[in-house]
Structure formats: C-alpha cells, structure tokens
Coordinates of C-alpha atoms in Angstrom, one line a residue:
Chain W
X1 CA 20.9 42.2 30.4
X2 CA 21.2 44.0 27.2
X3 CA 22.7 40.9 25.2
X4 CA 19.1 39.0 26.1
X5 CA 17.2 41.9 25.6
X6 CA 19.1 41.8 21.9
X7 CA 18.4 38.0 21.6
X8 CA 14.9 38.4 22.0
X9 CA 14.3 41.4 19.3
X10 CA 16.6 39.0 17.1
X11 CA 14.4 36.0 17.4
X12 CA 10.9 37.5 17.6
X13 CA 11.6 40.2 14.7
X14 CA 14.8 41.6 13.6
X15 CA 16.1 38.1 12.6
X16 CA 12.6 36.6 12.6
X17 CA 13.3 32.6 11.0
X18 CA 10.6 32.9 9.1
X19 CA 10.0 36.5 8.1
X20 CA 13.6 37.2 7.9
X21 CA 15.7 34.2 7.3
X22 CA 12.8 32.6 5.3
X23 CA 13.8 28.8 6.8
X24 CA 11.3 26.0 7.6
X25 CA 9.1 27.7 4.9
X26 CA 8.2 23.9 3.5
X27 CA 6.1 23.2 7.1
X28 CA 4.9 26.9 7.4
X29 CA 3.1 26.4 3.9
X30 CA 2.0 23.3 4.5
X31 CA 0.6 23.5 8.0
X32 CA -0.9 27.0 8.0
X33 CA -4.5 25.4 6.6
X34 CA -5.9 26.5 9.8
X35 CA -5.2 27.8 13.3
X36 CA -5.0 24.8 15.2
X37 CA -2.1 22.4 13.0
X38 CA -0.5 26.0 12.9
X39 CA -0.3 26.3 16.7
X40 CA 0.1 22.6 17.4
X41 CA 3.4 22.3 14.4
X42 CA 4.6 25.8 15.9
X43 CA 4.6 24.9 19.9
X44 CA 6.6 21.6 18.4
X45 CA 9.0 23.4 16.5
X46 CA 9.4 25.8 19.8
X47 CA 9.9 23.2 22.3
X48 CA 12.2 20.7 19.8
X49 CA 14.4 24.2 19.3
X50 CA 14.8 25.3 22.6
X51 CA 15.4 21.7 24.2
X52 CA 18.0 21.0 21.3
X53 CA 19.8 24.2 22.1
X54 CA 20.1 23.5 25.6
X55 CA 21.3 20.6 24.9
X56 CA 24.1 21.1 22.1
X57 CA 25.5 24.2 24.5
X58 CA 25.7 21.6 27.3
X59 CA 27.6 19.1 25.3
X60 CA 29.5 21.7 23.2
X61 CA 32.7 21.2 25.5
X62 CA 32.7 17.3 24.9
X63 CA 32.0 17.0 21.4
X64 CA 34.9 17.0 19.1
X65 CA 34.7 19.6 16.3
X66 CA 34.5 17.3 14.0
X67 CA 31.8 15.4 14.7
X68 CA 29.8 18.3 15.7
X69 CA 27.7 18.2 12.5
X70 CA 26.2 15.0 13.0
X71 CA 26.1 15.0 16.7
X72 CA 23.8 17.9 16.3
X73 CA 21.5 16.7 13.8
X74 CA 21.6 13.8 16.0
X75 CA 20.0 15.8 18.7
X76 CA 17.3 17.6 16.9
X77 CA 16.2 14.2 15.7
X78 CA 16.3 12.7 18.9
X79 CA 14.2 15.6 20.3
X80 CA 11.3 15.3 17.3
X81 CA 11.4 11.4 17.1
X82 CA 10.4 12.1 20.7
X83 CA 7.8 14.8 20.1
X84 CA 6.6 12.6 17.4
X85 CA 5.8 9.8 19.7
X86 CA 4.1 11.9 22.6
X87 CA 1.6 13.3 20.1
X88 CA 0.7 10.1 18.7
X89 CA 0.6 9.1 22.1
X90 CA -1.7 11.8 23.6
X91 CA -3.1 13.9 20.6
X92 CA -3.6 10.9 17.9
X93 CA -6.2 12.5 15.8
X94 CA -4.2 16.1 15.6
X95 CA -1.1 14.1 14.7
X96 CA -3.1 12.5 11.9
X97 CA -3.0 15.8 10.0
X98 CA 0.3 17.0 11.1
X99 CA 2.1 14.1 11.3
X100 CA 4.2 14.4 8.6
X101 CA 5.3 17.9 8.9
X102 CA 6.5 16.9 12.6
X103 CA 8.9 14.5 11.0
X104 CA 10.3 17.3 8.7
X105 CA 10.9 19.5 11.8
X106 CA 14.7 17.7 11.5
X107 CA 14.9 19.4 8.3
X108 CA 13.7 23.0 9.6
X109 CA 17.1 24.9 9.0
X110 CA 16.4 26.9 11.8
X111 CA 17.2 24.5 13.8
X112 CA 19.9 23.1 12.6
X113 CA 20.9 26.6 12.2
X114 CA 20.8 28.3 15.5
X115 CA 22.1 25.2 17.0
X116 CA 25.4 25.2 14.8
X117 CA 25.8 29.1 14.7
X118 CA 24.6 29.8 18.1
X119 CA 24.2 27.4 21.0
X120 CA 27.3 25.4 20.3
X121 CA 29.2 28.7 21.0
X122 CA 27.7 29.9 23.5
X123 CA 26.3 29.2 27.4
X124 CA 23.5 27.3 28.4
X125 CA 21.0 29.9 29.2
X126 CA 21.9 32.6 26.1
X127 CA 21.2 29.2 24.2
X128 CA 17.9 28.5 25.7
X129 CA 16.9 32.0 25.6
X130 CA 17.7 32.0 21.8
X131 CA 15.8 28.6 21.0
X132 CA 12.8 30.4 23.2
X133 CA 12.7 33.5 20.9
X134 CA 13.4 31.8 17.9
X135 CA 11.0 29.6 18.3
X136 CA 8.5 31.8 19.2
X137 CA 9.2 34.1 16.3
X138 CA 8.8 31.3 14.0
X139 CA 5.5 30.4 16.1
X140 CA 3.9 33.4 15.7
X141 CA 4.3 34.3 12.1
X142 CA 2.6 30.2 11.9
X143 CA -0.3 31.6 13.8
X144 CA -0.8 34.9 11.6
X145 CA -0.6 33.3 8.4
X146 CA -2.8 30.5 10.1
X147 CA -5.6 32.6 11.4
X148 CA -5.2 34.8 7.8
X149 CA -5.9 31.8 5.6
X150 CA -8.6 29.8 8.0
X151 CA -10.9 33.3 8.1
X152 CA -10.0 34.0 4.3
X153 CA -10.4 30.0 3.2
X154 CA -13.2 28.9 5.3
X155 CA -14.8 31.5 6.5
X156 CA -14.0 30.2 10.5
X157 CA -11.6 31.0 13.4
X158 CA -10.6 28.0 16.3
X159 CA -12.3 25.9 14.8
X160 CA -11.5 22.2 15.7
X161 CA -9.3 23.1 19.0
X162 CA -11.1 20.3 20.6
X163 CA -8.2 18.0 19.0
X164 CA -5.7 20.2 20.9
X165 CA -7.7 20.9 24.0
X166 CA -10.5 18.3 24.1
X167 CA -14.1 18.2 23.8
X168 CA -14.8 21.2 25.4
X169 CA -13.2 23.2 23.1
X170 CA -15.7 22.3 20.2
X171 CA -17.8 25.9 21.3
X172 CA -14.4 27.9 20.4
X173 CA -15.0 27.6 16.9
X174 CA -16.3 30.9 15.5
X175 CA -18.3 31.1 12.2
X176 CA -17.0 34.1 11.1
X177 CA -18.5 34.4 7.3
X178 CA -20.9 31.6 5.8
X179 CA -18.3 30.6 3.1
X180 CA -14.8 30.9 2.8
X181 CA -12.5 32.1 -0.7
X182 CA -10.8 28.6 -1.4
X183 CA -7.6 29.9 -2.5
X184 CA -6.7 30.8 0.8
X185 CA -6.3 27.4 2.3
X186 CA -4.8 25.7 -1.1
X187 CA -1.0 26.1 -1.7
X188 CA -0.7 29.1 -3.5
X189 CA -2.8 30.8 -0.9
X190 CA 0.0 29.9 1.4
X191 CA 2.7 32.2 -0.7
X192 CA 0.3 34.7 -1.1
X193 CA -0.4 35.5 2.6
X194 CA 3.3 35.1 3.4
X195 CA 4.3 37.4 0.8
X196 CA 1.6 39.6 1.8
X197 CA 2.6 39.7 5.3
X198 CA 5.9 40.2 4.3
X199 CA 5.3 42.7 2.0
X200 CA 3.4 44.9 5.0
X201 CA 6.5 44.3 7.7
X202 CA 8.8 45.9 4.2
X203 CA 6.3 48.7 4.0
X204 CA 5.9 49.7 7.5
X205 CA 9.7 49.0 8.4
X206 CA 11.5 50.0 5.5
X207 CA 14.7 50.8 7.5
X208 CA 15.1 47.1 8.6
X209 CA 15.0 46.0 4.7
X210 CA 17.8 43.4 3.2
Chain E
X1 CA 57.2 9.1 13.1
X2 CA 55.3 7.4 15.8
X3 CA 54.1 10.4 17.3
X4 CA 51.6 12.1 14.7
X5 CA 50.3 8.3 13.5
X6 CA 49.5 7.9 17.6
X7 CA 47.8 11.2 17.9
X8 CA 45.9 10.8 14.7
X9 CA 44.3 7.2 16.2
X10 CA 43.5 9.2 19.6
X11 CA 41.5 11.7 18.2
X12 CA 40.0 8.9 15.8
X13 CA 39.1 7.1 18.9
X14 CA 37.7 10.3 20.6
X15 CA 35.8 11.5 17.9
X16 CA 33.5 8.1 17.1
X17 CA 33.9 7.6 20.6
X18 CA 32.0 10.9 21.8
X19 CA 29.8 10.2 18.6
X20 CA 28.8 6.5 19.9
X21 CA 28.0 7.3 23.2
X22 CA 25.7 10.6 21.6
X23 CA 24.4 7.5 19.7
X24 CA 23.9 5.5 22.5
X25 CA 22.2 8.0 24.5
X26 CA 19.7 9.2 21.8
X27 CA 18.9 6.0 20.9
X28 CA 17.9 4.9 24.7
X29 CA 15.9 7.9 25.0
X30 CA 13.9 7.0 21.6
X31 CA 13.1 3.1 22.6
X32 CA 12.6 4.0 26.0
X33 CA 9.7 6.3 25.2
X34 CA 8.7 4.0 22.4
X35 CA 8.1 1.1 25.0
X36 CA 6.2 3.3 27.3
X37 CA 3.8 4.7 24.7
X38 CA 3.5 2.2 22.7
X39 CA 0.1 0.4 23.7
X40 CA -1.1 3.9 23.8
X41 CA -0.3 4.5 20.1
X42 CA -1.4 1.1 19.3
X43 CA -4.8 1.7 21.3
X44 CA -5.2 5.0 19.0
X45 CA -4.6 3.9 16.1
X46 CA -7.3 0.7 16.8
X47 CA -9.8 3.4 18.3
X48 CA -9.3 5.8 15.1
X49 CA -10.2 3.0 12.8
X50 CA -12.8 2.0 14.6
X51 CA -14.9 4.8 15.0
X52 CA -14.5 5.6 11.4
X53 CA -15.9 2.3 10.3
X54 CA -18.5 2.4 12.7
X55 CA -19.5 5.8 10.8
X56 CA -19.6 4.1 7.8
X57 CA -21.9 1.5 9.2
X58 CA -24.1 4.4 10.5
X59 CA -24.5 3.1 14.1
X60 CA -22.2 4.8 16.3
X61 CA -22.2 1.2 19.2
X62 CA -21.7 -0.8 16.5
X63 CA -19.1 -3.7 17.3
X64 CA -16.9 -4.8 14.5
X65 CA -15.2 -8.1 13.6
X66 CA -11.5 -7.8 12.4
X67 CA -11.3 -9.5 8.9
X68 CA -8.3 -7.8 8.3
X69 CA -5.8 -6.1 10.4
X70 CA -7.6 -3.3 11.5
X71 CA -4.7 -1.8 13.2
X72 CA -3.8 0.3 9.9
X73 CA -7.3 1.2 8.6
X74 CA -5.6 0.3 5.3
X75 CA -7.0 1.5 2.2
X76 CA -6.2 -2.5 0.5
X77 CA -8.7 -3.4 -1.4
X78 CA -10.9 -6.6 -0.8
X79 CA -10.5 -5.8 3.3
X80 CA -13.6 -6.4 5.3
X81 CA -15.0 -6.0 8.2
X82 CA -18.1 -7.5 9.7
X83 CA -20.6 -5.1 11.5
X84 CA -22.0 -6.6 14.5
X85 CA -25.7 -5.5 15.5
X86 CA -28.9 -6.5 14.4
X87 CA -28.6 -5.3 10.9
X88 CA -25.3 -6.9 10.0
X89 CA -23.5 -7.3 6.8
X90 CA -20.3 -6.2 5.8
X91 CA -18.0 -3.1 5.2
X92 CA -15.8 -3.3 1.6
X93 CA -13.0 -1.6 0.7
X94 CA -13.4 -0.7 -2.7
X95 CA -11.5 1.5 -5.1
X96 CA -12.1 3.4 -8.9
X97 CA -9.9 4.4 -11.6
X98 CA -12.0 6.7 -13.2
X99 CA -12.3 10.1 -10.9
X100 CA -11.1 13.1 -12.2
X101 CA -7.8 12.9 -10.8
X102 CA -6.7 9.4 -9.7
X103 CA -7.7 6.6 -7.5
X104 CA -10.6 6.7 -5.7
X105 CA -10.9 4.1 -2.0
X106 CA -13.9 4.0 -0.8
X107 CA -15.9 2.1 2.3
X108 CA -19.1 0.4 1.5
X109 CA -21.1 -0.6 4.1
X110 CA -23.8 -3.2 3.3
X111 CA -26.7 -5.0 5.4
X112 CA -27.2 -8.8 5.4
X113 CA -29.4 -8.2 3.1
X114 CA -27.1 -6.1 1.3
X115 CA -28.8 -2.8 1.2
X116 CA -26.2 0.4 1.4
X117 CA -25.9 1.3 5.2
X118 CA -23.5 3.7 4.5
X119 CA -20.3 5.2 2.5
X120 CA -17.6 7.2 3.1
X121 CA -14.6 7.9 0.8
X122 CA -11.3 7.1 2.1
X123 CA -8.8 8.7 -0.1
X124 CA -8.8 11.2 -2.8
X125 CA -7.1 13.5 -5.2
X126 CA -9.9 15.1 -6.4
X127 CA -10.2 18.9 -7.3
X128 CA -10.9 21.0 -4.1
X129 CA -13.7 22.8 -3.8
X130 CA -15.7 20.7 -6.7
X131 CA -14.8 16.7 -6.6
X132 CA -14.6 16.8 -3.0
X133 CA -18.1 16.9 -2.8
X134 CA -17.9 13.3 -2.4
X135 CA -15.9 13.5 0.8
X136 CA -18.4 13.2 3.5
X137 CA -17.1 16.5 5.6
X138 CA -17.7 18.3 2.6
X139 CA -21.4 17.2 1.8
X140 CA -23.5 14.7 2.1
X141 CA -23.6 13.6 -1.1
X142 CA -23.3 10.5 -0.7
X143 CA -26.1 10.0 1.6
X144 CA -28.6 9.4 -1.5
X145 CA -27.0 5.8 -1.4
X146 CA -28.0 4.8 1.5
X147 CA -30.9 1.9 1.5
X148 CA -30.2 1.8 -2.3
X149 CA -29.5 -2.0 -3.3
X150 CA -28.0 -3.5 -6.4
X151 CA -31.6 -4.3 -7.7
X152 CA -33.2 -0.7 -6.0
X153 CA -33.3 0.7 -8.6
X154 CA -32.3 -1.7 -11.4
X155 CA -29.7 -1.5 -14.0
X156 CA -30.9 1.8 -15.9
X157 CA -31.6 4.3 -12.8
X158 CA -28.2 3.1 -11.4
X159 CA -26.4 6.2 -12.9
X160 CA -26.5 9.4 -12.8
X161 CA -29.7 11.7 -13.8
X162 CA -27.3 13.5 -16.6
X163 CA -26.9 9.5 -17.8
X164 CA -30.4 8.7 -17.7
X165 CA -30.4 7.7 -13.9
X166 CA -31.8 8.0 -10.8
X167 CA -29.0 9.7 -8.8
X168 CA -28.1 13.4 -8.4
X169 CA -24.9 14.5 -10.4
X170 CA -23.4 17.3 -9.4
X171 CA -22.1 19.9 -12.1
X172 CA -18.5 20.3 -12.5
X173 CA -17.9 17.1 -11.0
X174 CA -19.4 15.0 -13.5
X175 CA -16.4 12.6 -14.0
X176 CA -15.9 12.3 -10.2
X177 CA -19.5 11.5 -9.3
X178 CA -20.1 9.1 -12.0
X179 CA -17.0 7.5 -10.9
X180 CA -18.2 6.7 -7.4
X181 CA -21.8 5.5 -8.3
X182 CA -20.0 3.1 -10.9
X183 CA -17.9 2.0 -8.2
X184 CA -20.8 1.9 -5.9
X185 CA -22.2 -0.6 -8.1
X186 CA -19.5 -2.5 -8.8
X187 CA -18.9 -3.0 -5.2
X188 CA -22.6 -4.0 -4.2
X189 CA -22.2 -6.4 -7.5
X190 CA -18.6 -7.7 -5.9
X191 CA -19.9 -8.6 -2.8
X192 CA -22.8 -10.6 -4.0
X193 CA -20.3 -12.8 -5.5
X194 CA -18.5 -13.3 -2.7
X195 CA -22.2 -13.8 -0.8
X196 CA -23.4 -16.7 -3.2
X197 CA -19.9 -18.5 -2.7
X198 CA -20.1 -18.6 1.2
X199 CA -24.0 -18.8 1.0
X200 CA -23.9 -17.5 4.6
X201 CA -25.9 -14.6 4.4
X202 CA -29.2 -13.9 4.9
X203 CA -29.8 -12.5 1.4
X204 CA -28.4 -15.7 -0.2
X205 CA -30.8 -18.1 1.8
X206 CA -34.0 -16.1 0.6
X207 CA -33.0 -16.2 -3.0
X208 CA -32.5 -20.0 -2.7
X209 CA -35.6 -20.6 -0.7
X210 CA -37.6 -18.6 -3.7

C-alpha cells in the first residue's frame, strides 16, 4: 500500500512532469491559450500515458532488451496515432486547434520517460497507477496555467466547452472581466505563468527545492 | 566457432522478430481504426468547410457547388465555389502580399451581380491584438464591405479614409487594413474578368444588353 501511496505523491507533486521534471513543456506552452485545449491536450496525454504503460509492463517480459527503445516509442505512437484519429473522428472542430500538439504527444519525454524508467521494470498495475498519476500531474498543472492565462488574457473562464461537451455547454462560459491583458495568452505569457507558478510551489515548499 | 556465430543469428532473429510482430500489431490497430473512422473524418472535414463558406456567403442554408475540392478548405488561390440560393455568385479565394506581416488568404464572396456578400480572412500572421482586427472573431471590421461593389464607390473612395477613401482604417493597423481593401478590390476586379470571359452571369448580360 505504501509503494502506491508513494507513486501517487511522485506523480501528482514531488516528481510532478511538469513542475518538476519540466518535460512536455513545448505542448504545455502551446496549448495552455485557454481552459478547454488545456483540458482536452491533458486528458490525451493522461490516457496515451497510462494505456502505453500498461502496455510496455505487459510486454516487458517478451521484448528483447535491445529492441526495447523502439518497441516503446512504437507504442506511444501507436497509442496517439489512435487518439489522433478518434478526435478527428468525434471532436473535429477541438482537434482543429489542437491537432498538432496531439501529434507531438510522441515527443512528450514523459512518456517516453516513465515508460523506459518505470513500467518496463515493473508490474502491470504499479505501471498503470504511475501513468494515472503522472498523467494527472501533468494534467493539472495544464489546467492551472490554462485557467491563469484565459482569465488574465481574455478576460473569460470555460469558454468554448461546447467543442468538448457540445452545444449545451455554450452557457458555461463565464465573462469574468470585459477585456483581457494580451500577454497572457501570447507565448511569453506562457513562461511567465509557468515560472510564476513555479516560483510560488519554491516559495511555499522550499524544503522540496532541487 | 560455430557456437557464438549460431547464438548471435538467434538472438538476431528474436530481436527483429519480437520487433516485426510489435510492428505488425501496431500497425493493424492504426488501419483498422483508420478504416472505421474514416468517412467520419472525411464527413468533418466536408461539414467544417462548408459551414465556413456558407458564413462567408452570409446565409447559413446556403447550398454550395464544389469547384474545387472542398474536402481541404484549401487556402489555393483562384478556388471557387458557387453559392446556391437566390442571390448567387461566387466565393474567391484571394490572397495579398502587403499585410504587416506576411501573406494574407482571404474569402470573397460575391452576388451575381457581383456585390460583396461577405468576407472572411482565412489565414494570417498579423500582429495580435492590432492587425487581427481583420479576423472576423475579432471584429467586424470587415462588415463595411458588404454590398460594396467594384463601381460602389468608384475608384477614389475605394481606400481607406487616411488615403482619401471611403472606408474606415483602423489606427495601428494601417498597413494591414489597406492591405485587405486593396485586395478586396483586386479580387472584385479578378472576378469580373473571369465574368466577361464566361459571359454567364447575370451582371455580364445587363452590361451587354446596355
């Protein structure tokens, strides 16, 4: 029990991917405009992680070490080919924006990453548990930053959901100051709140600093 | 001597063999969610570009004629469409050097009598925040167009009021603005050519019945 209760504080905090390990920061940046690419990149990334360490702890017995590399980074881009299709298959217009950044989820070194250093060592369910809280701690730092810069940048909060959730979810969208402070949502905006969030976890846990 | 040269071709042959059949796997999986979503996808994309031409013709039941391959809402310039309702015409795909920060594609939408139904811009690098005034989601710059022709108003008000014009400029995006409505006219004078060669039009026949 305690070894999943330690895999969990790893992935969502301690050894946070993207607070702490700082990997994927390419589609954080990019994606973090607003709240809904965040969420719809991050669930991606979650699922893509998790099913591709299930996966490379199942096989990890037949694979020859050799061929471990590619067979690996075979599997993650099996798993976000896959995920690519289905969202251009069911949420077309969201995948217009984020389209490209789904593609570059092969190239997330967290996955690569905890797939090399973690599930091909260990069993199937420490490996899912580990893609699970990975991926969630990278998901959640996504939505921060991606609620920080769509209030900051345009001034709203869930607004267009209704590409996730459909038409109903137009009335989510909340108008939460008339304009927004551009910077926010342009790329420099990006480092800035990541820094800034950064800078906060450093100052309020200054024990856990590298 | 036999021995190690034996052992080496087994492993050989277990390695690429455990790293074909990965292959082989992965690479069902991929085609056989491709085949299954693939009308989908290909339904999308068609209803995407559809609905965003039939914004630019400014009548959301209007039906429109493929001239060109409308499955990739391509941003090739010289594409048409026709529009299909009672006021008819043409959409063009027309483009301009001369923004602030390179090419500019736009949609022109014209009547048969060639008067500006609509126009939407359908890629640009201009500045955030300033030229992307003349994105349609931004403002509704653009809509000053509308009903214009290439003789309403004549040569001198088609510019911008800071040239001696007719049209609104907008400060800060001078370059960008004057860019478009150049373009605009260039366009309305582009597809009047291409009106008086097919003399199909309604705005061709009244000029030769004059």
């Amino acid at each position: 029990m305690n070894e999943y209760r330690r895999l969990m504080v790893n992935g969502l905090w301690r050894d946070n991917p993207a607070l702490v390990q700082m990997l994927g920061l390419c589609p954080m940046l990019a994606v973090t405009q607003s709240l809904v690419t965040a969420l719809a990149l991050g669930v991606t990334t979650l699922v893509v992680l998790t099913a591709s360490n299930v996966v490379v702890s199942a096989t990890r017995g037949a694979l020859h070490p050799a061929t471990r590399l590619p067979s690996q980074i075979l599997i993650i881009a099996t798993f976000v080919s896959l995920a690519d299709l289905i969202l251009q298959a069911w949420y077309f217009e969201l995948h217009q924006r984020i389209g490209l950044f789904v593609a570059l989820i092969v190239t997330n070194c967290t996955l690569l990453g905890r797939a090399e250093t973690f599930a091909s060592r260990q069993p199937v369910a420490a490996a899912a548990l580990d893609g699970l809280m990975m991926g969630l701690g990278f998901l959640w730092v996504l939505l921060a930053m991606g609620a920080v810069r769509e209030v900051i940048g345009r001034g709203t909060l869930f607004a267009r959901f209704d590409l996730l959730l459909g038409p109903w979810a137009q009335s989510m969208s909340l108008q939460i100051n008339e304009d927004g402070f551009l910077l926010a949502v342009l790329p420099p905006g990006a480092f800035l709140t990541l820094g800034c969030i950064i800078a906060l976890k450093n100052m309020l846990f200054p024990q856990e600093r590298r | 001597m036999n021995g190690p040269v034996w052992t080496g071709v087994k492993s050989l042959g277990a390695r690429s063999g455990s790293l074909m059949a990965m292959c082989m796997i992965c690479g069902t999986l991929m085609s056989g969610l491709f085949v299954v979503t693939r009308e989908r996808i290909e339904n999308n994309q068609h209803e995407y570009a559809m609905n965003a031409l039939r914004e630019v013709s400014g009548n959301p039941d209007a039906d429109l004629a493929e001239m060109a391959d409308l499955n990739s809402a391509s941003n090739r310039v010289g594409d048409r469409y026709r529009i299909i309702d009672d006021r008819g015409g043409h959409i063009y795909t027309i483009d301009t050097n001369d923004g602030y920060n390179g090419r500019i594609v736009l949609w022109l939408a014209l009547d048969d009598r060639r008067n500006i139904r609509g126009i939407r811009v359908r890629e640009h690098r201009e500045t955030p925040g300033i030229g992307d005034i003349i994105d349609h989601r931004v403002s509704s710059w653009l809509d000053q167009f509308i009903d214009r022709s290439g003789v309403n108003p004549g040569s001198v008000g088609w510019q911008l009021r800071i040239d001696g014009g007719e049209f609104d400029h907008v400060t800060g995006a001078t370059i960008t603005t004057r860019a478009v409505t150049r373009a605009v006219l260039r366009g309305l004078a582009t597809a009047q050519e291409q009106g008086n060669e097919q003399g199909n039009d309604r705005a061709t026949e009244e000029a030769a019945n004059e």
